[in-house]
mmCIF file of C-alpha atoms and ligand atoms in Angstrom:
data_model
loop_
_atom_site.group_PDB
_atom_site.id
_atom_site.type_symbol
_atom_site.label_atom_id
_atom_site.label_comp_id
_atom_site.label_asym_id
_atom_site.label_seq_id
_atom_site.Cartn_x
_atom_site.Cartn_y
_atom_site.Cartn_z
ATOM 1 C CA MET A 1 -24.646 16.640 -33.616
ATOM 2 C CA ILE A 2 -25.505 19.606 -34.175
ATOM 3 C CA ARG A 3 -26.061 22.083 -37.568
ATOM 4 C CA SER A 4 -22.747 23.054 -37.480
ATOM 5 C CA GLU A 5 -20.733 19.412 -37.638
ATOM 6 C CA VAL A 6 -23.641 18.162 -40.268
ATOM 7 C CA LEU A 7 -22.373 21.339 -42.262
ATOM 8 C CA LYS A 8 -19.384 20.330 -41.785
ATOM 9 C CA SER A 9 -19.398 16.720 -42.286
ATOM 10 C CA ILE A 10 -21.277 18.379 -46.129
ATOM 11 C CA VAL A 11 -18.350 20.198 -46.491
ATOM 12 C CA PRO A 12 -16.333 18.229 -49.517
ATOM 13 C CA VAL A 13 -19.788 17.610 -50.650
ATOM 14 C CA LEU A 14 -20.452 21.331 -51.421
ATOM 15 C CA ASP A 15 -17.038 22.207 -52.443
ATOM 16 C CA GLY A 16 -17.710 23.275 -55.926
ATOM 17 C CA ARG A 17 -21.090 22.957 -55.974
ATOM 18 C CA LEU A 18 -23.762 25.895 -56.850
ATOM 19 C CA VAL A 19 -25.165 26.641 -53.167
ATOM 20 C CA VAL A 20 -28.043 28.490 -51.984
ATOM 21 C CA CYS A 21 -27.550 28.944 -48.184
ATOM 22 C CA ASN A 22 -30.397 30.096 -45.694
ATOM 23 C CA ILE A 23 -30.449 33.252 -43.632
ATOM 24 C CA GLY A 24 -28.653 33.630 -40.452
ATOM 25 C CA LEU A 25 -26.668 31.199 -38.769
ATOM 26 C CA PRO A 26 -27.247 28.116 -40.931
ATOM 27 C CA SER A 27 -25.270 31.079 -43.667
ATOM 28 C CA GLN A 28 -22.519 32.609 -40.979
ATOM 29 C CA GLU A 29 -21.563 28.904 -40.004
ATOM 30 C CA LEU A 30 -21.089 27.501 -43.660
ATOM 31 C CA HIS A 31 -19.058 31.076 -44.174
ATOM 32 C CA LEU A 32 -16.606 30.216 -41.920
ATOM 33 C CA LEU A 33 -16.256 26.599 -42.393
ATOM 34 C CA HIS A 34 -15.790 26.928 -46.137
ATOM 35 C CA ASP A 35 -16.477 30.297 -48.111
ATOM 36 C CA GLN A 36 -16.679 29.753 -51.890
ATOM 37 C CA PRO A 37 -18.026 31.846 -54.595
ATOM 38 C CA SER A 38 -20.321 29.401 -55.659
ATOM 39 C CA THR A 39 -22.581 29.605 -52.214
ATOM 40 C CA PHE A 40 -24.838 32.408 -52.288
ATOM 41 C CA TYR A 41 -25.150 33.436 -48.537
ATOM 42 C CA MET A 42 -29.545 34.834 -47.750
ATOM 43 C CA LEU A 43 -28.339 37.997 -45.404
ATOM 44 C CA GLY A 44 -32.569 38.133 -44.607
ATOM 45 C CA THR A 45 -35.683 36.595 -46.032
ATOM 46 C CA MET A 46 -36.283 33.958 -44.127
ATOM 47 C CA GLY A 47 -38.118 30.754 -45.910
ATOM 48 C CA LEU A 48 -37.534 31.002 -49.582
ATOM 49 C CA ALA A 49 -33.623 29.617 -49.490
ATOM 50 C CA SER A 50 -36.232 26.496 -51.770
ATOM 51 C CA SER A 51 -37.044 29.128 -54.100
ATOM 52 C CA ILE A 52 -33.806 30.570 -54.508
ATOM 53 C CA GLY A 53 -32.498 27.194 -55.472
ATOM 54 C CA LEU A 54 -35.713 25.849 -57.871
ATOM 55 C CA GLY A 55 -35.284 29.157 -59.446
ATOM 56 C CA LEU A 56 -31.973 29.080 -60.000
ATOM 57 C CA ALA A 57 -32.054 24.724 -60.523
ATOM 58 C CA LEU A 58 -34.379 25.757 -63.336
ATOM 59 C CA ALA A 59 -32.462 28.347 -64.948
ATOM 60 C CA GLN A 60 -29.595 26.662 -65.757
ATOM 61 C CA PRO A 61 -28.175 23.002 -66.402
ATOM 62 C CA ASP A 62 -25.483 23.261 -63.001
ATOM 63 C CA LYS A 63 -26.828 21.199 -60.035
ATOM 64 C CA VAL A 64 -27.912 23.295 -57.061
ATOM 65 C CA VAL A 65 -28.147 22.361 -53.419
ATOM 66 C CA ALA A 66 -30.030 24.011 -51.655
ATOM 67 C CA ILE A 67 -29.763 23.905 -47.657
ATOM 68 C CA ASP A 68 -32.854 24.629 -46.131
ATOM 69 C CA GLY A 69 -33.925 24.453 -42.478
ATOM 70 C CA ASP A 70 -37.269 23.112 -41.086
ATOM 71 C CA GLY A 71 -38.540 26.595 -39.369
ATOM 72 C CA SER A 72 -37.454 28.272 -42.738
ATOM 73 C CA VAL A 73 -39.423 25.733 -44.947
ATOM 74 C CA LEU A 74 -42.140 26.015 -41.810
ATOM 75 C CA THR A 75 -42.430 29.356 -43.291
ATOM 76 C CA ASN A 76 -42.231 28.859 -47.032
ATOM 77 C CA LEU A 77 -44.818 25.111 -46.939
ATOM 78 C CA ALA A 78 -45.865 25.727 -50.209
ATOM 79 C CA THR A 79 -42.586 25.467 -51.567
ATOM 80 C CA LEU A 80 -42.634 21.532 -51.417
ATOM 81 C CA ALA A 81 -45.523 22.108 -54.203
ATOM 82 C CA THR A 82 -43.548 24.517 -56.067
ATOM 83 C CA ILE A 83 -40.908 22.026 -56.026
ATOM 84 C CA ALA A 84 -43.200 18.671 -56.160
ATOM 85 C CA ASN A 85 -44.687 20.009 -59.724
ATOM 86 C CA ASN A 86 -41.938 21.812 -61.342
ATOM 87 C CA VAL A 87 -38.833 18.868 -61.574
ATOM 88 C CA CYS A 88 -35.801 19.631 -62.538
ATOM 89 C CA ASP A 89 -32.922 16.772 -62.068
ATOM 90 C CA ASN A 90 -29.933 18.886 -61.036
ATOM 91 C CA PHE A 91 -32.062 20.492 -57.917
ATOM 92 C CA VAL A 92 -31.101 18.961 -54.414
ATOM 93 C CA LEU A 93 -33.338 20.708 -51.360
ATOM 94 C CA LEU A 94 -31.378 19.973 -47.764
ATOM 95 C CA ILE A 95 -33.799 20.760 -44.906
ATOM 96 C CA ILE A 96 -31.323 20.444 -41.767
ATOM 97 C CA ASP A 97 -34.251 19.575 -39.025
ATOM 98 C CA ASN A 98 -32.641 20.478 -35.911
ATOM 99 C CA GLY A 99 -36.580 20.549 -34.534
ATOM 100 C CA SER A 100 -36.322 24.290 -33.526
ATOM 101 C CA TYR A 101 -35.361 28.326 -35.203
ATOM 102 C CA GLY A 102 -31.824 27.873 -34.090
ATOM 103 C CA SER A 103 -30.964 31.469 -35.096
ATOM 104 C CA THR A 104 -33.600 32.926 -32.632
ATOM 105 C CA GLY A 105 -32.905 31.202 -29.564
ATOM 106 C CA ASP A 106 -33.854 27.387 -30.778
ATOM 107 C CA GLN A 107 -37.360 27.788 -29.695
ATOM 108 C CA PRO A 108 -39.348 24.819 -30.891
ATOM 109 C CA THR A 109 -40.455 24.782 -33.928
ATOM 110 C CA TYR A 110 -43.464 22.173 -35.207
ATOM 111 C CA ALA A 111 -41.585 20.131 -36.951
ATOM 112 C CA GLY A 112 -39.546 19.289 -34.064
ATOM 113 C CA ARG A 113 -42.806 18.031 -32.298
ATOM 114 C CA LYS A 114 -45.841 16.167 -34.792
ATOM 115 C CA THR A 115 -44.904 17.577 -38.053
ATOM 116 C CA SER A 116 -43.072 15.328 -39.965
ATOM 117 C CA LEU A 117 -41.352 17.396 -43.412
ATOM 118 C CA ALA A 118 -40.458 14.459 -45.360
ATOM 119 C CA ALA A 119 -44.263 13.317 -45.074
ATOM 120 C CA VAL A 120 -45.450 16.950 -46.316
ATOM 121 C CA ALA A 121 -42.755 16.926 -48.846
ATOM 122 C CA THR A 122 -44.440 13.248 -50.262
ATOM 123 C CA ALA A 123 -47.666 14.393 -49.870
ATOM 124 C CA CYS A 124 -46.862 17.259 -51.720
ATOM 125 C CA GLY A 125 -45.517 15.249 -54.485
ATOM 126 C CA CYS A 126 -41.576 15.306 -54.334
ATOM 127 C CA ALA A 127 -40.644 11.806 -55.845
ATOM 128 C CA HIS A 128 -37.405 11.149 -53.799
ATOM 129 C CA VAL A 129 -37.428 11.943 -50.274
ATOM 130 C CA ILE A 130 -34.615 10.841 -47.779
ATOM 131 C CA GLU A 131 -35.148 11.536 -43.998
ATOM 132 C CA CYS A 132 -31.955 10.501 -42.860
ATOM 133 C CA ASP A 133 -29.893 10.942 -39.465
ATOM 134 C CA ALA A 134 -27.213 13.794 -39.060
ATOM 135 C CA ALA A 135 -24.391 11.649 -39.475
ATOM 136 C CA GLU A 136 -25.578 10.067 -42.751
ATOM 137 C CA THR A 137 -26.230 13.725 -44.689
ATOM 138 C CA ALA A 138 -22.767 13.292 -46.574
ATOM 139 C CA ASP A 139 -23.218 10.454 -47.937
ATOM 140 C CA VAL A 140 -27.135 10.772 -48.530
ATOM 141 C CA LEU A 141 -25.935 14.079 -50.158
ATOM 142 C CA ARG A 142 -23.365 12.654 -52.242
ATOM 143 C CA HIS A 143 -25.671 10.040 -53.262
ATOM 144 C CA ALA A 144 -28.610 12.072 -54.383
ATOM 145 C CA LEU A 145 -26.326 15.048 -56.605
ATOM 146 C CA GLU A 146 -24.776 11.608 -58.722
ATOM 147 C CA SER A 147 -28.129 10.843 -58.765
ATOM 148 C CA ASP A 148 -29.295 13.171 -61.280
ATOM 149 C CA ARG A 149 -32.465 13.114 -59.982
ATOM 150 C CA MET A 150 -34.319 15.386 -58.120
ATOM 151 C CA THR A 151 -34.271 15.076 -53.644
ATOM 152 C CA VAL A 152 -35.624 16.360 -50.891
ATOM 153 C CA ILE A 153 -33.627 15.395 -47.901
ATOM 154 C CA VAL A 154 -34.509 15.636 -44.584
ATOM 155 C CA CYS A 155 -31.539 16.147 -41.787
ATOM 156 C CA LYS A 156 -32.313 15.045 -38.545
ATOM 157 C CA CYS A 157 -30.021 16.232 -36.219
ATOM 158 C CA GLU A 158 -29.933 18.026 -32.758
ATOM 159 C CA SER A 159 -30.531 21.627 -31.738
ATOM 160 C CA GLY A 160 -27.908 24.050 -30.801
ATOM 161 C CA ASN A 161 -25.523 26.561 -32.322
ATOM 162 C CA ILE A 162 -21.844 27.667 -32.009
ATOM 163 C CA PRO A 163 -20.754 31.587 -32.013
ATOM 164 C CA VAL A 164 -19.985 32.317 -34.942
ATOM 165 C CA PRO A 165 -18.876 36.184 -36.669
ATOM 166 C CA VAL A 166 -21.559 37.992 -38.900
ATOM 167 C CA ILE A 167 -20.931 37.455 -42.993
ATOM 168 C CA GLU A 168 -19.728 41.217 -43.933
ATOM 169 C CA ILE A 169 -19.297 40.501 -47.335
ATOM 170 C CA PRO A 170 -22.148 43.245 -49.261
ATOM 171 C CA PRO A 171 -25.021 41.514 -50.518
ATOM 172 C CA VAL A 172 -23.997 42.652 -53.919
ATOM 173 C CA VAL A 173 -20.944 41.238 -54.268
ATOM 174 C CA ILE A 174 -22.269 37.886 -52.906
ATOM 175 C CA ARG A 175 -24.445 38.111 -56.084
ATOM 176 C CA ASP A 176 -22.145 39.332 -58.407
ATOM 177 C CA ARG A 177 -19.492 36.471 -57.710
ATOM 178 C CA PHE A 178 -22.277 33.975 -57.146
ATOM 179 C CA MET A 179 -23.566 34.797 -60.415
ATOM 180 C CA ALA A 180 -19.403 34.920 -62.022
ATOM 181 C CA ALA A 181 -19.579 31.427 -60.598
ATOM 182 C CA VAL A 182 -22.803 30.206 -62.393
ATOM 183 C CA LYS A 183 -21.452 32.160 -65.470
ATOM 184 C CA SER A 184 -17.719 29.937 -65.703
ATOM 185 C CA ARG A 185 -20.090 26.749 -65.452
ATOM 186 C CA ALA A 186 -21.782 27.905 -68.776
ATOM 187 C CA ALA A 187 -19.102 28.516 -70.411
ATOM 188 C CA SER A 188 -16.890 25.485 -69.610
ATOM 189 C CA MET B 1 -57.820 33.435 -78.410
ATOM 190 C CA THR B 2 -55.552 35.619 -76.953
ATOM 191 C CA ASP B 3 -56.414 39.355 -76.518
ATOM 192 C CA SER B 4 -54.308 42.039 -78.508
ATOM 193 C CA LEU B 5 -53.099 43.558 -75.531
ATOM 194 C CA SER B 6 -51.976 40.481 -73.139
ATOM 195 C CA GLN B 7 -50.263 39.618 -76.389
ATOM 196 C CA LYS B 8 -48.840 42.810 -76.491
ATOM 197 C CA ILE B 9 -47.507 42.504 -72.786
ATOM 198 C CA VAL B 10 -45.553 39.113 -73.552
ATOM 199 C CA ASP B 11 -44.353 39.761 -76.701
ATOM 200 C CA ASP B 12 -42.728 42.971 -75.055
ATOM 201 C CA LEU B 13 -41.680 40.595 -72.237
ATOM 202 C CA VAL B 14 -39.779 37.959 -74.769
ATOM 203 C CA ALA B 15 -38.555 41.083 -76.693
ATOM 204 C CA ASN B 16 -36.282 42.249 -73.316
ATOM 205 C CA GLN B 17 -35.354 38.698 -73.130
ATOM 206 C CA ILE B 18 -37.930 37.655 -69.637
ATOM 207 C CA ALA B 19 -37.393 34.554 -70.016
ATOM 208 C CA PHE B 20 -38.737 33.135 -66.524
ATOM 209 C CA VAL B 21 -41.787 34.538 -65.355
ATOM 210 C CA THR B 22 -43.831 33.396 -62.077
ATOM 211 C CA THR B 23 -47.445 34.069 -62.198
ATOM 212 C CA VAL B 24 -50.286 34.036 -58.961
ATOM 213 C CA PRO B 25 -53.414 34.134 -60.337
ATOM 214 C CA CYS B 26 -56.095 37.351 -60.799
ATOM 215 C CA LYS B 27 -58.654 37.361 -63.068
ATOM 216 C CA GLN B 28 -57.883 40.100 -64.452
ATOM 217 C CA LEU B 29 -54.817 39.363 -65.455
ATOM 218 C CA ALA B 30 -56.137 35.456 -66.852
ATOM 219 C CA GLY B 31 -55.545 36.904 -70.728
ATOM 220 C CA VAL B 32 -51.963 37.242 -69.897
ATOM 221 C CA ILE B 33 -51.175 34.388 -67.674
ATOM 222 C CA GLU B 34 -52.501 32.234 -70.195
ATOM 223 C CA ALA B 35 -49.934 34.285 -72.734
ATOM 224 C CA ILE B 36 -47.133 33.824 -70.829
ATOM 225 C CA GLU B 37 -47.639 29.636 -70.682
ATOM 226 C CA ASP B 38 -48.199 29.494 -73.743
ATOM 227 C CA CYS B 39 -45.405 31.552 -74.733
ATOM 228 C CA GLU B 40 -42.122 28.603 -75.999
ATOM 229 C CA ARG B 41 -39.833 31.389 -75.067
ATOM 230 C CA ILE B 42 -40.667 31.967 -71.316
ATOM 231 C CA LEU B 43 -40.713 29.150 -68.995
ATOM 232 C CA HIS B 44 -43.383 29.671 -66.531
ATOM 233 C CA VAL B 45 -43.372 29.049 -63.277
ATOM 234 C CA PRO B 46 -46.830 29.580 -60.674
ATOM 235 C CA SER B 47 -46.413 29.777 -57.294
ATOM 236 C CA ASN B 48 -48.664 29.635 -54.423
ATOM 237 C CA LYS B 49 -47.476 33.269 -52.875
ATOM 238 C CA GLU B 50 -45.993 35.916 -53.666
ATOM 239 C CA ASP B 51 -42.862 36.222 -51.771
ATOM 240 C CA GLU B 52 -42.583 32.787 -52.905
ATOM 241 C CA GLY B 53 -42.471 33.646 -56.491
ATOM 242 C CA MET B 54 -40.137 36.185 -55.675
ATOM 243 C CA GLY B 55 -37.555 33.284 -54.392
ATOM 244 C CA LEU B 56 -37.712 31.715 -57.870
ATOM 245 C CA CYS B 57 -37.030 35.091 -59.511
ATOM 246 C CA ALA B 58 -34.283 35.813 -57.967
ATOM 247 C CA GLY B 59 -33.044 32.328 -58.199
ATOM 248 C CA ALA B 60 -33.292 31.896 -62.062
ATOM 249 C CA TYR B 61 -31.827 35.585 -62.392
ATOM 250 C CA MET B 62 -28.555 34.449 -60.472
ATOM 251 C CA GLY B 63 -28.908 31.407 -63.097
ATOM 252 C CA GLY B 64 -28.696 33.933 -66.199
ATOM 253 C CA LYS B 65 -33.055 34.017 -67.163
ATOM 254 C CA ARG B 66 -34.638 37.203 -67.192
ATOM 255 C CA PRO B 67 -37.583 37.402 -64.744
ATOM 256 C CA ALA B 68 -40.367 38.307 -64.251
ATOM 257 C CA ILE B 69 -43.386 38.472 -61.287
ATOM 258 C CA VAL B 70 -47.419 38.496 -61.772
ATOM 259 C CA MET B 71 -49.225 39.188 -59.700
ATOM 260 C CA GLN B 72 -52.129 41.455 -57.411
ATOM 261 C CA ASN B 73 -51.889 44.353 -55.815
ATOM 262 C CA THR B 74 -53.680 43.259 -52.740
ATOM 263 C CA ALA B 75 -49.966 40.348 -52.664
ATOM 264 C CA LEU B 76 -48.271 43.393 -51.723
ATOM 265 C CA GLY B 77 -47.930 43.624 -48.416
ATOM 266 C CA VAL B 78 -46.848 40.068 -48.234
ATOM 267 C CA THR B 79 -43.772 40.554 -50.571
ATOM 268 C CA LEU B 80 -42.563 43.881 -48.434
ATOM 269 C CA ASN B 81 -39.863 41.739 -47.075
ATOM 270 C CA THR B 82 -38.254 39.700 -50.140
ATOM 271 C CA LEU B 83 -38.636 43.013 -51.982
ATOM 272 C CA ALA B 84 -36.314 45.031 -49.584
ATOM 273 C CA THR B 85 -34.371 42.576 -47.852
ATOM 274 C CA LEU B 86 -34.174 40.128 -51.546
ATOM 275 C CA ILE B 87 -34.697 42.349 -54.828
ATOM 276 C CA GLN B 88 -33.311 45.676 -53.747
ATOM 277 C CA PHE B 89 -30.389 44.508 -51.061
ATOM 278 C CA TYR B 90 -28.789 42.297 -54.037
ATOM 279 C CA GLN B 91 -29.862 44.368 -56.550
ATOM 280 C CA ILE B 92 -32.274 41.979 -58.713
ATOM 281 C CA PRO B 93 -34.426 43.676 -61.277
ATOM 282 C CA LEU B 94 -37.569 42.603 -61.113
ATOM 283 C CA PRO B 95 -40.472 43.615 -63.586
ATOM 284 C CA MET B 96 -43.747 43.005 -61.005
ATOM 285 C CA LEU B 97 -46.896 43.095 -63.807
ATOM 286 C CA ILE B 98 -49.863 43.616 -60.543
ATOM 287 C CA SER B 99 -53.271 43.949 -61.327
ATOM 288 C CA TYR B 100 -54.328 47.154 -59.886
ATOM 289 C CA ARG B 101 -57.398 45.948 -57.996
ATOM 290 C CA GLY B 102 -59.944 48.160 -56.322
ATOM 291 C CA GLU B 103 -59.552 50.668 -58.847
ATOM 292 C CA ILE B 104 -62.823 52.298 -60.517
ATOM 293 C CA GLY B 105 -64.996 49.349 -62.274
ATOM 294 C CA GLU B 106 -64.337 47.249 -59.338
ATOM 295 C CA LYS B 107 -67.366 44.959 -58.068
ATOM 296 C CA VAL B 108 -65.711 43.899 -54.348
ATOM 297 C CA ALA B 109 -65.504 46.801 -52.183
ATOM 298 C CA CYS B 110 -62.442 44.316 -50.026
ATOM 299 C CA GLN B 111 -60.563 44.896 -53.539
ATOM 300 C CA VAL B 112 -60.253 48.749 -52.470
ATOM 301 C CA GLU B 113 -58.701 48.600 -49.441
ATOM 302 C CA MET B 114 -55.520 47.417 -50.460
ATOM 303 C CA ALA B 115 -55.581 49.295 -53.377
ATOM 304 C CA VAL B 116 -56.157 52.548 -51.496
ATOM 305 C CA HIS B 117 -52.234 50.999 -49.657
ATOM 306 C CA THR B 118 -50.978 50.351 -53.079
ATOM 307 C CA LYS B 119 -48.989 53.442 -54.485
ATOM 308 C CA ALA B 120 -48.355 54.661 -51.012
ATOM 309 C CA LEU B 121 -46.479 51.609 -50.077
ATOM 310 C CA LEU B 122 -44.563 51.287 -53.568
ATOM 311 C CA ASN B 123 -43.578 54.701 -52.667
ATOM 312 C CA GLN B 124 -42.339 54.103 -49.277
ATOM 313 C CA LEU B 125 -40.498 51.312 -50.615
ATOM 314 C CA ALA B 126 -38.676 53.340 -53.505
ATOM 315 C CA ILE B 127 -40.114 51.430 -56.144
ATOM 316 C CA PRO B 128 -40.297 52.603 -59.716
ATOM 317 C CA THR B 129 -43.944 52.785 -60.475
ATOM 318 C CA TYR B 130 -46.253 53.265 -64.178
ATOM 319 C CA HIS B 131 -50.000 53.308 -63.662
ATOM 320 C CA PHE B 132 -51.720 51.832 -66.967
ATOM 321 C CA HIS B 133 -55.124 53.310 -67.038
ATOM 322 C CA ARG B 134 -55.558 53.006 -70.595
ATOM 323 C CA PRO B 135 -54.728 50.358 -73.639
ATOM 324 C CA GLU B 136 -52.155 53.529 -74.924
ATOM 325 C CA ASP B 137 -50.170 53.290 -71.368
ATOM 326 C CA ALA B 138 -49.035 49.648 -72.889
ATOM 327 C CA ALA B 139 -46.689 51.464 -75.417
ATOM 328 C CA GLU B 140 -44.726 52.314 -72.029
ATOM 329 C CA LEU B 141 -43.633 48.605 -71.581
ATOM 330 C CA ASP B 142 -41.330 48.194 -72.974
ATOM 331 C CA GLY B 143 -39.039 51.416 -72.123
ATOM 332 C CA ILE B 144 -39.959 50.280 -68.334
ATOM 333 C CA LEU B 145 -38.819 46.482 -68.849
ATOM 334 C CA LYS B 146 -35.499 47.992 -70.219
ATOM 335 C CA HIS B 147 -34.974 50.322 -67.995
ATOM 336 C CA THR B 148 -35.723 47.855 -64.737
ATOM 337 C CA GLN B 149 -32.648 45.459 -66.160
ATOM 338 C CA MET B 150 -30.347 49.298 -66.422
ATOM 339 C CA CYS B 151 -31.301 50.345 -62.950
ATOM 340 C CA LYS B 152 -31.079 46.534 -61.183
ATOM 341 C CA LYS B 153 -34.248 47.384 -59.028
ATOM 342 C CA PRO B 154 -37.607 46.641 -58.899
ATOM 343 C CA SER B 155 -40.073 47.939 -60.634
ATOM 344 C CA ALA B 156 -44.396 48.468 -60.538
ATOM 345 C CA ILE B 157 -46.496 48.399 -63.715
ATOM 346 C CA LEU B 158 -49.574 48.961 -62.407
ATOM 347 C CA MET B 159 -53.006 47.512 -64.750
ATOM 348 C CA ASP B 160 -56.796 48.604 -63.388
ATOM 349 C CA ALA B 161 -59.827 47.918 -64.547
ATOM 350 C CA THR B 162 -60.084 50.477 -67.385
ATOM 351 C CA PHE B 163 -56.522 49.230 -69.147
ATOM 352 C CA TRP B 164 -58.174 45.986 -69.405
ATOM 353 C CA ARG B 165 -61.398 47.030 -70.259
ATOM 354 C CA GLY B 166 -59.684 48.267 -73.351
ATOM 355 C CA ALA B 167 -58.505 45.058 -74.335
ATOM 356 C CA ALA B 168 -59.659 43.076 -77.275
HETATM 357 MG MG1 LIG C 201 -34.043 24.696 -37.137
#
């Protein structure tokens, strides 16, 4: 399975959830597969999906899924230490690890070589770290969301991309409709 | 015991409903960071690097908590992309309380190397910038915080060594 297939498989789990999605192809693919106001698409700023997701989870009680990539986590590796030390049980970090920088032409990352992001997360102090095969991702993610405990999932999949259009929604609209979705949960 | 200037800064943050603060330490800001940590109305989440901190702030803002970041001017370079493509692009209000190292009174020559670029970089990014040089300049903070929320931009509050020397 490649990343777009993993994303397709988790769409039913993400439906209606607060989602922060990584820059580039992951956001474009998710936008194509299942656009919803409660998904925050990153149009720039590589590496910060997990940080935005953690900040969001710390600021309000609803569950948050941050979808990150191996290359992006490697640019902000210390995020795993921040996550470990600021436990919030409404936060799930899903790292889709295809061992490559997908959005820039599938150049290999170190995560596809010697470096285990699951081991790094564990060493940082994250208590619940699960490495899974691509096909298991939907079940693992669903279980993590039901478990009421902060979880880091590293989904190992193949590299490869599908052609997808860029996201044309203006950033302020993405942010505004996302915040409205957050607010409507707080009200209900 | 928190110095009065640090306490005044934190009181202004609270009065402006700033409820989420991330910090990367600076010796000059130790008092403010301590007062933030001690403040029950503020969730303090230390970050490892300032761009990471700005990501946390963006998430907190969208989650309904007004954020602020406490950092040193030497880190401005690592935040340029984040300021442009996250904070400015998505119009997120973000007060940056910045220790302005490398100004008069500085003992570490290397700090001056970033000090001379600090205002130029902020100016290039069109970030509203305020320089606190004397303790009484802190009186402007409340207005700056309100202005930052109103215009939904990042703002830079540079606090130099002379400003902090007046703290007691
Ligand atoms: Mg990748």
